[in-house]
Short mmCIF file of C-alpha atoms in Angstrom, two decimals:
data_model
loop_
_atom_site.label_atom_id
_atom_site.label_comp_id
_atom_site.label_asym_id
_atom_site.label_seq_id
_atom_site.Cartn_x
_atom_site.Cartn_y
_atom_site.Cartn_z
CA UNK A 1 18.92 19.15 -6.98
CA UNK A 2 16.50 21.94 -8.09
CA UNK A 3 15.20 23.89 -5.26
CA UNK A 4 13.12 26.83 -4.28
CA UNK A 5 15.13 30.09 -3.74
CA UNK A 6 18.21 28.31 -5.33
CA UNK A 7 18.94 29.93 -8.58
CA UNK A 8 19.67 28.07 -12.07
CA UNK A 9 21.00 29.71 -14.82
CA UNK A 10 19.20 31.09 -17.96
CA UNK A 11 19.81 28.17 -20.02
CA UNK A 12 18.60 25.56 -17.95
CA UNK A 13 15.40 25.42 -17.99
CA UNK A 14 15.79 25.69 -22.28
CA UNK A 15 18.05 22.92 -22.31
CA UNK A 16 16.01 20.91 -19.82
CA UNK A 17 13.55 20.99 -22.41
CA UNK A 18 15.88 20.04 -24.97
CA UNK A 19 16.96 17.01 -23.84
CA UNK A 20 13.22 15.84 -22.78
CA UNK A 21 12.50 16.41 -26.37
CA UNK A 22 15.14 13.85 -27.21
CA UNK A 23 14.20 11.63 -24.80
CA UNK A 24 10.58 11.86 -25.79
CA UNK A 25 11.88 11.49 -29.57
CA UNK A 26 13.56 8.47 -29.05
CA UNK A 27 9.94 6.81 -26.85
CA UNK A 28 10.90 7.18 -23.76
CA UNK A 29 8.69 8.62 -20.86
CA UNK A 30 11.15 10.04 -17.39
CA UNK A 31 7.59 10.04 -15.29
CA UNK A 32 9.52 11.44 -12.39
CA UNK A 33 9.97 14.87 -12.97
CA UNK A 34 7.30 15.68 -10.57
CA UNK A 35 10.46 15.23 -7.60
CA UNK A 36 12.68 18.12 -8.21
CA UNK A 37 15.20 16.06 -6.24
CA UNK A 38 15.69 13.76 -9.57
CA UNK A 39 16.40 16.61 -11.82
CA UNK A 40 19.73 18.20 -10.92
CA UNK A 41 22.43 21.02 -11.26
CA UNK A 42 25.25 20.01 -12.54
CA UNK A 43 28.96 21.20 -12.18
CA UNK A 44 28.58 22.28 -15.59
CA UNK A 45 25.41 24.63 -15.20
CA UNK A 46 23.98 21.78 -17.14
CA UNK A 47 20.39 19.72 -16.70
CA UNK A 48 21.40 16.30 -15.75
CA UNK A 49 18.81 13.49 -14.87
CA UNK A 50 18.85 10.68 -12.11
CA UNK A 51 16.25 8.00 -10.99
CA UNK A 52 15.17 6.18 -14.53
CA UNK A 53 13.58 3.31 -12.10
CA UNK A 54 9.98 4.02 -13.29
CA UNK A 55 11.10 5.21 -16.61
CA UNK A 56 8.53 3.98 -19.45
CA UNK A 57 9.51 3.04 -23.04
CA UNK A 58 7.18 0.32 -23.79
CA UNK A 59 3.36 -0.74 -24.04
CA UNK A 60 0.51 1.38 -25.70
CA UNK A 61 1.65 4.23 -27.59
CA UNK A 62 -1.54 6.74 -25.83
CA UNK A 63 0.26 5.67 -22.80
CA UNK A 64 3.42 6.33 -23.79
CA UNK A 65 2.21 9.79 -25.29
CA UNK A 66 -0.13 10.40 -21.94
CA UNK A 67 3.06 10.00 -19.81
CA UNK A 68 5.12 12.10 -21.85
CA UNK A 69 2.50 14.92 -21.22
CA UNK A 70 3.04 14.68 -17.97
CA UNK A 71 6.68 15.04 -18.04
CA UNK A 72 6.19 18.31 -19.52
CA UNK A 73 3.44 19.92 -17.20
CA UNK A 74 5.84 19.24 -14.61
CA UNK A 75 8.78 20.57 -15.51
CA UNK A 76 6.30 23.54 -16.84
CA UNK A 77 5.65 23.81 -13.57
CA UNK A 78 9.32 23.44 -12.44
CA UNK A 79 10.36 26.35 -14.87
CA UNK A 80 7.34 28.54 -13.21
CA UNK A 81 8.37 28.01 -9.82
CA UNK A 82 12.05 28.57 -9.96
CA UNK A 83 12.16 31.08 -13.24
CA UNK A 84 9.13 32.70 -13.93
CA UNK A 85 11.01 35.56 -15.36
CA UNK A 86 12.06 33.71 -18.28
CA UNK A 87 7.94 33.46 -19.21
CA UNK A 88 5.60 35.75 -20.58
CA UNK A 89 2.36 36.48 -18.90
CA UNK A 90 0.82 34.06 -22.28
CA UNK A 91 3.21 31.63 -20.80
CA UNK A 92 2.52 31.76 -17.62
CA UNK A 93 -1.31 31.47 -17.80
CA UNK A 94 -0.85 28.13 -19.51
CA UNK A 95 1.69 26.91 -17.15
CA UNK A 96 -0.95 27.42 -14.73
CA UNK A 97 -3.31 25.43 -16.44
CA UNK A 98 -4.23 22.13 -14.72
CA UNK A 99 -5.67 19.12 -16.12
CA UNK A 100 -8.22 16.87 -15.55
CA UNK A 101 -6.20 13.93 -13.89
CA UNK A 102 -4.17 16.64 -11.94
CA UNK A 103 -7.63 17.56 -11.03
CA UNK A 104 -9.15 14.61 -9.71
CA UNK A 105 -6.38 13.39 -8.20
CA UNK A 106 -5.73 16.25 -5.83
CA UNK A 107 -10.04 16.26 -5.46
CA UNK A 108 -9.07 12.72 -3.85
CA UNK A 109 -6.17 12.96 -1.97
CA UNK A 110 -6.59 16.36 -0.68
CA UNK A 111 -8.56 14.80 2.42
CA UNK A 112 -5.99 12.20 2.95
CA UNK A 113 -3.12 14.78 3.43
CA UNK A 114 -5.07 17.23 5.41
CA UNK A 115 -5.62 14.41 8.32
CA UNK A 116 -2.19 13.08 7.43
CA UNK A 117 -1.00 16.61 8.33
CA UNK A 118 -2.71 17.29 11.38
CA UNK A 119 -1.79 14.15 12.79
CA UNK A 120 1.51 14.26 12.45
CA UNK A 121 1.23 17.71 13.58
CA UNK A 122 -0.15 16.43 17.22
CA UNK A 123 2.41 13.36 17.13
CA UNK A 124 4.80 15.75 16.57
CA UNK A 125 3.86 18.16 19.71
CA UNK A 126 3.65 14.77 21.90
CA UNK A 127 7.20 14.08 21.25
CA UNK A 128 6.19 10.73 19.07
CA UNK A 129 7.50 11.84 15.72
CA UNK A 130 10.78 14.02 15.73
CA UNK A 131 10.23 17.62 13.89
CA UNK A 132 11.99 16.35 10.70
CA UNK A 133 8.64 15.29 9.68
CA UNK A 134 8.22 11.35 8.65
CA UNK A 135 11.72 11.68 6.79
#
């Protein structure tokens, strides 16, 4: 699986991109790609995909086209994280971009995971939760 500090080769991220735009061609939404767990390394030094559970290729075509978007900011943000040298500074500024549902959503959960963390931080120091986190 992708992962910070472990390196991909050059043409990954382009061919990662590739074969979203075929899946995107052919109406298909992945809607995971936010877990970098689902999108892996293969043998080959190839992109390969897992996890099409919540997979969309049906119902309104703006939703269809709105989850679609989001496949790509995230694996924008995939390619920023674990390649920015492949980017320009151009490229980079609008991989940094966030939009408005990003936005809001982070506006509304940020104060749910900031008591989320500090409790588990205390059951953690009590011995009540083991140090793996809630794995």
């Amino acid at each position: 699986p992708l992962e910070k500090g472990k390196p991909v080769p050059d043409n990954f991220f382009p061919e990662l991109f590739a074969l979203f735009s075929q899946l995107h061609s052919r109406g298909i939404a992945y809607v995971d790609t936010n877990k970098p767990q689902n999108i892996l390394l293969g043998d080959d030094n190839r992109p390969h995909l897992i996890d099409f559970q919540i997979s969309w290729d049906h119902g309104p075509a703006f939703l269809l086209r709105r989850l679609q978007r989001e496949d790509l900011y995230h694996l924008r943000k995939h390619h920023r994280r674990l390649r920015p040298d492949q980017l320009t500074p151009a490229q980079l500024a609008e991989y940094k971009k966030v939009g408005l549902w990003v936005r809001i959503h982070r506006t509304l959960t940020y104060p749910y995971f900031k008591i989320r963390r500090a409790l588990f931080s205390k059951l953690r120091k009590r011995g009540h939760l083991l140090d793996s986190g809630s794995d």
